[in-house]
Amino acid sequence: MSEARITWVGGPVLKACATGPFSIFEALAVGERRLLGEVIQLRGDELVAQVYEDTTGLEPGVTVVGLERPLSVTLGPNLLGGIFDGLLRPLSRATDYQIQPGAAERSVARHCLEFAVRNGDILSGGAVFARTVASRPQSLLVPPWASGRVEALVEPGEHRDDETLLVLVDDAGQRHELTMQHDWPVRRSRPVRERLGVNAPMITGQRILDTLFPVARGGRAALPGGFGTGKTVLQEALAKWCDADVIVYVGCGERGNEMAEVLDEFPQLEDPRTGRPLAERTVIIANTSNMPVAAREASIYTAITVAEYFRDQGLNVALMADSTSRWAEALREVSGRLGELPGEAGYPAYLSSRLAEFYERAARVTSLAGAEGSVTIIGAISPPSGDFSEPVTLHTKRYVRCFWALDRQRAQARFYPAIHPLQSYGADVQELADWWKRSGNPDWLVQRQRVLELLEAQAHLERMARIVGRDALPAQQQVRLLCADLVNEGFLRQSSFSKVDRFCSPARQVAMLSVLLHFADRADAAVAAGVPPARLAALPMLRQLQRLGEEFSEDDLLRLRQLPRQIDYEFDQLQTVASHAG
Amino acid sequence: MQADLLLENAVTRIEGPLLFARREARVGLNAAVEVLAGTGPPRLGRVAALDETSMVIEVLESTSGLALHGTRIRLHPEPLLFGVGPHLLGRVFDSVGRPLDGGPPVAARSRRRIEGLAINPAWRALPRDFIETGIATIDVMNSLVRGQKLPLFSAGGLPHDRLAAEIAQRARLRGTQGEESFAVVFAGIGVPHDAAEQFRLAMESSGALGHTAMFLNLADEPGMQRLLAPRYALTAAEYLAFEEGRHVLVILTDMTNYCEALREVSASHGEIPGRKGYPGYMYSDLASLYERAGCIRGRPGTLTQLPILTMPGDDIGHPIPDLTGYITEGQIVLDRELDRRGIYPPVRVLPSLSRLMDAGIGEGFTDPDHPALAHQLFAAYARALRVRVLASVMGEQGLPESDRRFLAFGERFERQFVHQANARTLEESLEAGWAVLQGLPHGELTRLSNAQIGRHLGAEARA
């Protein structure tokens, strides 16, 4: 291994004089504590490196050792249910409540295995060679670079995670010793056989998302919002209830207490589809705002690499990144330290291409072994003072298919999720309509369009009402406003803290929407028949409709589907009275 | 461990707060340095960068009066440490932990790094012990829990000092009469002398001074030390909380002065400025202070932060409140208009928020209907303010009946709920909340269930 000696150090950046060959982006171990670093520039004998940990105490003369590989993480069966730092080192095994810099003692885990292959089988990269025997079995993969004939297979049963389980001998005669884990460089995407198109939505259980702005499996969504607009609560709600097989949750430069919340809650919550604790399908990567900045930059790549690893096992993975702005700021900070020319708002000129690289790693694919899997990215953005015209939001907008804009005014009225329906979009709607058709709602596209038109009309009419007064609007328009309010209150509002309403199945969404649109139809007809709008606003069932999500749980679908009949009844009454009066 | 070393005549250049010196002895990055000149007290500094022959020392106090000759540098083998021990409480310190009250130095039981080390997120316990502050807008609508960091966003001339002192005197868990070990750490960052004195008097009059440690960087002291005062204060607070097991409330005032000092230092380093000239790393720097709040699994104490900042130009989008809001778990916003109308405390509830509230209220914590009440008050007040804008355009008479009722609610809410002459218990605050909702059309109270309306509001009064 090549060595170098530090000649200059300041903050997280150091310069060193190399005595052997180093390559760009090679990982480094710095000093006695083996702090993790990465080469970022090479000039003759001198190398410039950034260190991912606290550099206090480093001085010129200290040895830097090259690790002969790019910054990599270890992928294997120890990830699910765990919490890790930005470089995928386990945080839960630490013995001190404060994080001590330096490489921790590696502890060994054991897993019980059964093999999927026999001696003599020919395996290619990405193939499943064994599965763990556990409440939630996991596949063990041949690393993408290895292939060959299986030799020296060990007995099934319990093994250490660093033990050689089998040897592959490839055509060139090279031997690959396989353990449960393998390393992968985080900045390189894992290879796939084929990228596939959009076929199904990722169901989030949030009505405003699934019905109005759905994200596809393998899609990319951005969630921008100023502070206090509910980004984190929404990200957590998605992590809890979306129908992915594995969740990778990366807290990138965010609050420590939020991580504590996830750690506290997830083991107690049940996955509605499997009945197992939610923690079992979750990998948490925590690089909180007070942890080293350079590792924050790496944590995003670590997270997407972990997501790809599970995708390669044929699973649907959702990656929640909170927040990509902090990652961009880390880029800016490191770039500033290197003296690079700043671009827009001080961000380096390569911000846009880095964002593109990251979001491009989301996809639905056929893996090397032929399994179908997906990685869906949901990236939160924290724009300064909630202004969506800043560089991170603008560039992200170019690469995502869904844009879920959070609105401060809605948040201040505690109208959650505070997604603004007129500023948000979902670009895969046409492709996803087929899925809704297959799932029993052929009218989804039409219904969705009606809701959006209603909300658009509301914005327009409210501007008018502000000038002339609501009572002065024509009756037809007053009713439109009433119905738009109803859609907002009864459908779009959904509390993450309500046991009944925190998750809404597609079936319940369809039923609720049908009820509300039925009300809108009858209301329009009634007004056309001469019923004054004030009478409609006084209908006793209105209150129930406004609290539709709270009042009808997933178990009340039958009752919910009967509501149109009650609506008909009340309207018939109303019109009878009206015609008698007329 | 190497002993302290004294370098003489090693300084080659002085630029603003930076001292360039020959590296005539082994020293590591971030090591603490004392700069000695003439007969004055030593000035603190740290090693900011070094190569094989030279080093850059960042002097954390004024460099005025330093000369190239005759300036000596004492190198410590370790970064800046603060010796903390059992007798911190009841004392007054300067911004670097030296006693200001004429008392003896604190006997150090342990020496802790003032920068602190990041708390491992896996070791954090979720804060969920509700703190009663006696203030309705906080207790009912933006509840504070132990281990939270909840800043006051204020502005010049608003009564944030009084509010902070009141919270410090009253903040208790419900049902306890102060028998638990409670402590207050006050960090005055660039505060005027009289503001610090007022706080001291307030704590003295309530008999809490014996539980209080004060770290003062007064307005006329060097800007560089503004960066140190909160770090020494938080180091003391961490010791009190996580070693001695106390429930510590840290008041940091005024964080705006801290950020100004940060900008000054960054400029003197020649760094590329970010938004409004503040350095690009201000988010990370502020986080290194705010994230020191919390609860640790298996340790009895907690560290709660109440930072105060004055929004420049009353602008909540200014980088200081903006970045703070992204790090802290909510904010309490004070409002000039409410203050002018004589409403105390002038808390503007809509932009205020407590993110940890949901973990600490409701069934088993406060009152089962507390969350619904809070949401209904927010929704109704938001509507009242919208109607108020309409009324200012069209006049009250042009409004429909239900809108007029919301208008009246807005007034009631501000005068009878937000405004309070004395501290209220949580029960009194909840009662006041239900009382102001009386008179609104029940059909429009969409955040309350019928059962909740029945329990607390009774039959609807017809207008």
CSV table of C-alpha atoms in Angstrom, one decimal, chain B residues 290-459:
chain,number,residue,atom,x,y,z
B,290,TYR,CA,-28.1,23.6,18.8
B,291,GLU,CA,-27.5,19.9,18.4
B,292,ARG,CA,-26.0,19.7,21.8
B,293,ALA,CA,-29.5,19.7,23.2
B,294,GLY,CA,-31.2,16.4,23.9
B,295,CYS,CA,-31.8,13.4,26.1
B,296,ILE,CA,-29.5,10.4,26.3
B,297,ARG,CA,-30.7,6.8,26.9
B,298,GLY,CA,-29.8,5.6,30.3
B,299,ARG,CA,-28.8,9.0,31.7
B,300,PRO,CA,-31.1,10.9,34.0
B,301,GLY,CA,-30.4,14.5,32.9
B,302,THR,CA,-31.7,16.4,30.0
B,303,LEU,CA,-30.5,19.5,28.1
B,304,THR,CA,-33.1,21.9,26.8
B,305,GLN,CA,-32.2,25.0,24.8
B,306,LEU,CA,-34.1,28.2,24.5
B,307,PRO,CA,-32.0,30.3,22.1
B,308,ILE,CA,-33.1,33.9,21.5
B,309,LEU,CA,-32.4,35.7,18.3
B,310,THR,CA,-33.5,39.1,17.1
B,311,MET,CA,-34.6,39.0,13.4
B,312,PRO,CA,-32.7,41.7,11.5
B,313,GLY,CA,-35.4,44.0,10.0
B,314,ASP,CA,-38.1,41.8,11.5
B,315,ASP,CA,-37.5,39.4,8.6
B,316,ILE,CA,-38.0,35.7,9.2
B,317,GLY,CA,-36.4,34.9,5.9
B,318,HIS,CA,-33.1,36.5,6.9
B,319,PRO,CA,-30.3,33.8,7.0
B,320,ILE,CA,-30.1,33.8,10.8
B,321,PRO,CA,-33.7,32.9,11.7
B,322,ASP,CA,-33.9,30.8,8.5
B,323,LEU,CA,-30.9,28.6,9.2
B,324,THR,CA,-31.9,28.4,12.9
B,325,GLY,CA,-35.4,27.3,12.0
B,326,TYR,CA,-34.0,24.5,9.9
B,327,ILE,CA,-32.0,23.1,12.8
B,328,THR,CA,-34.2,23.7,15.8
B,329,GLU,CA,-37.3,21.8,16.7
B,330,GLY,CA,-39.7,24.6,16.0
B,331,GLN,CA,-39.7,28.3,16.9
B,332,ILE,CA,-41.8,30.8,19.0
B,333,VAL,CA,-42.2,34.0,17.0
B,334,LEU,CA,-42.8,37.3,18.7
B,335,ASP,CA,-44.8,40.0,16.9
B,336,ARG,CA,-44.4,43.7,17.0
B,337,GLU,CA,-48.1,44.4,16.2
B,338,LEU,CA,-49.4,42.3,19.1
B,339,ASP,CA,-46.9,44.0,21.3
B,340,ARG,CA,-48.1,47.5,20.3
B,341,ARG,CA,-51.6,46.4,21.1
B,342,GLY,CA,-50.5,45.6,24.6
B,343,ILE,CA,-50.8,41.9,24.3
B,344,TYR,CA,-48.3,40.0,26.4
B,345,PRO,CA,-46.7,37.7,25.6
B,346,PRO,CA,-46.9,38.9,22.0
B,347,VAL,CA,-46.6,35.4,20.5
B,348,ARG,CA,-47.6,35.2,16.8
B,349,VAL,CA,-49.0,31.6,16.9
B,350,LEU,CA,-49.3,30.9,13.2
B,351,PRO,CA,-45.6,30.9,12.2
B,352,SER,CA,-44.7,29.4,15.6
B,353,LEU,CA,-44.2,25.7,15.8
B,354,SER,CA,-43.1,22.9,18.1
B,355,ARG,CA,-42.0,19.9,16.3
B,356,LEU,CA,-41.7,17.6,19.3
B,357,MET,CA,-45.1,18.6,20.6
B,358,ASP,CA,-46.9,15.5,19.3
B,359,ALA,CA,-44.6,13.2,21.3
B,360,GLY,CA,-45.4,14.9,24.6
B,361,ILE,CA,-49.1,15.8,24.6
B,362,GLY,CA,-52.4,14.0,24.5
B,363,GLU,CA,-53.5,10.7,26.1
B,364,GLY,CA,-51.2,9.7,28.9
B,365,PHE,CA,-49.2,13.0,28.8
B,366,THR,CA,-51.5,16.0,29.1
B,367,ASP,CA,-55.2,15.8,28.1
B,368,PRO,CA,-56.6,13.4,25.5
B,369,ASP,CA,-58.3,16.3,23.7
B,370,HIS,CA,-55.3,18.6,23.8
B,371,PRO,CA,-54.0,17.8,20.2
B,372,ALA,CA,-57.4,18.3,18.7
B,373,LEU,CA,-57.9,21.6,20.6
B,374,ALA,CA,-54.5,22.9,19.4
B,375,HIS,CA,-55.2,22.0,15.8
B,376,GLN,CA,-58.7,23.6,15.9
B,377,LEU,CA,-57.3,26.8,17.4
B,378,PHE,CA,-54.7,27.0,14.7
B,379,ALA,CA,-57.2,26.4,11.9
B,380,ALA,CA,-59.8,28.8,13.3
B,381,TYR,CA,-57.2,31.6,13.9
B,382,ALA,CA,-55.8,31.2,10.4
B,383,ARG,CA,-59.3,31.6,9.1
B,384,ALA,CA,-59.9,34.6,11.4
B,385,LEU,CA,-56.8,36.3,10.0
B,386,ARG,CA,-58.0,35.7,6.4
B,387,VAL,CA,-61.4,37.1,7.2
B,388,ARG,CA,-59.7,40.1,8.9
B,389,VAL,CA,-58.0,40.9,5.6
B,390,LEU,CA,-61.3,40.6,3.8
B,391,ALA,CA,-63.0,42.9,6.4
B,392,SER,CA,-60.4,45.5,5.9
B,393,VAL,CA,-61.2,45.6,2.2
B,394,MET,CA,-65.0,45.2,2.3
B,395,GLY,CA,-65.9,46.3,5.8
B,396,GLU,CA,-67.3,44.0,8.4
B,397,GLN,CA,-70.9,44.5,7.2
B,398,GLY,CA,-70.1,42.9,3.8
B,399,LEU,CA,-69.1,39.6,5.4
B,400,PRO,CA,-71.4,36.6,5.7
B,401,GLU,CA,-72.5,35.7,9.2
B,402,SER,CA,-70.1,32.8,9.7
B,403,ASP,CA,-67.1,35.0,8.7
B,404,ARG,CA,-68.2,37.6,11.2
B,405,ARG,CA,-68.2,35.0,13.9
B,406,PHE,CA,-64.6,34.1,13.0
B,407,LEU,CA,-63.7,37.8,13.1
B,408,ALA,CA,-65.0,38.0,16.6
B,409,PHE,CA,-63.1,34.8,17.5
B,410,GLY,CA,-59.8,36.3,16.3
B,411,GLU,CA,-60.2,39.2,18.7
B,412,ARG,CA,-61.2,36.9,21.6
B,413,PHE,CA,-58.3,34.6,20.9
B,414,GLU,CA,-55.8,37.5,21.1
B,415,ARG,CA,-57.3,39.2,24.1
B,416,GLN,CA,-58.3,36.3,26.2
B,417,PHE,CA,-56.0,33.4,25.2
B,418,VAL,CA,-52.8,34.9,24.0
B,419,HIS,CA,-52.8,37.7,26.5
B,420,GLN,CA,-52.3,36.7,30.0
B,421,ALA,CA,-51.5,38.8,33.1
B,422,ASN,CA,-50.3,35.8,35.2
B,423,ALA,CA,-48.9,32.4,34.7
B,424,ARG,CA,-51.6,29.7,33.9
B,425,THR,CA,-51.6,26.1,34.8
B,426,LEU,CA,-52.1,23.8,31.8
B,427,GLU,CA,-55.7,23.2,32.9
B,428,GLU,CA,-56.3,26.9,33.0
B,429,SER,CA,-54.7,27.3,29.5
B,430,LEU,CA,-56.8,24.5,28.0
B,431,GLU,CA,-59.9,25.9,29.6
B,432,ALA,CA,-59.1,29.3,28.1
B,433,GLY,CA,-58.7,27.6,24.7
B,434,TRP,CA,-62.1,25.9,24.8
B,435,ALA,CA,-63.7,29.2,26.1
B,436,VAL,CA,-62.6,31.3,23.1
B,437,LEU,CA,-63.9,28.6,20.7
B,438,GLN,CA,-67.4,29.1,22.2
B,439,GLY,CA,-69.4,31.1,19.7
B,440,LEU,CA,-68.0,29.6,16.5
B,441,PRO,CA,-70.5,27.6,14.4
B,442,HIS,CA,-70.0,24.0,15.4
B,443,GLY,CA,-70.3,22.8,11.9
B,444,GLU,CA,-67.1,24.6,11.0
B,445,LEU,CA,-65.0,23.0,13.8
B,446,THR,CA,-63.7,20.3,11.5
B,447,ARG,CA,-60.7,19.4,13.6
B,448,LEU,CA,-62.9,18.4,16.5
B,449,SER,CA,-65.0,15.2,16.7
B,450,ASN,CA,-68.7,15.4,17.7
B,451,ALA,CA,-67.8,13.8,21.0
B,452,GLN,CA,-65.1,16.5,21.7
B,453,ILE,CA,-67.6,19.3,20.9
B,454,GLY,CA,-70.1,17.7,23.2
B,455,ARG,CA,-67.6,17.4,26.0
B,456,HIS,CA,-66.2,20.8,25.9
B,457,LEU,CA,-68.5,23.2,24.1
B,458,GLY,CA,-72.0,21.9,24.9
B,459,ALA,CA,-74.9,22.8,22.7
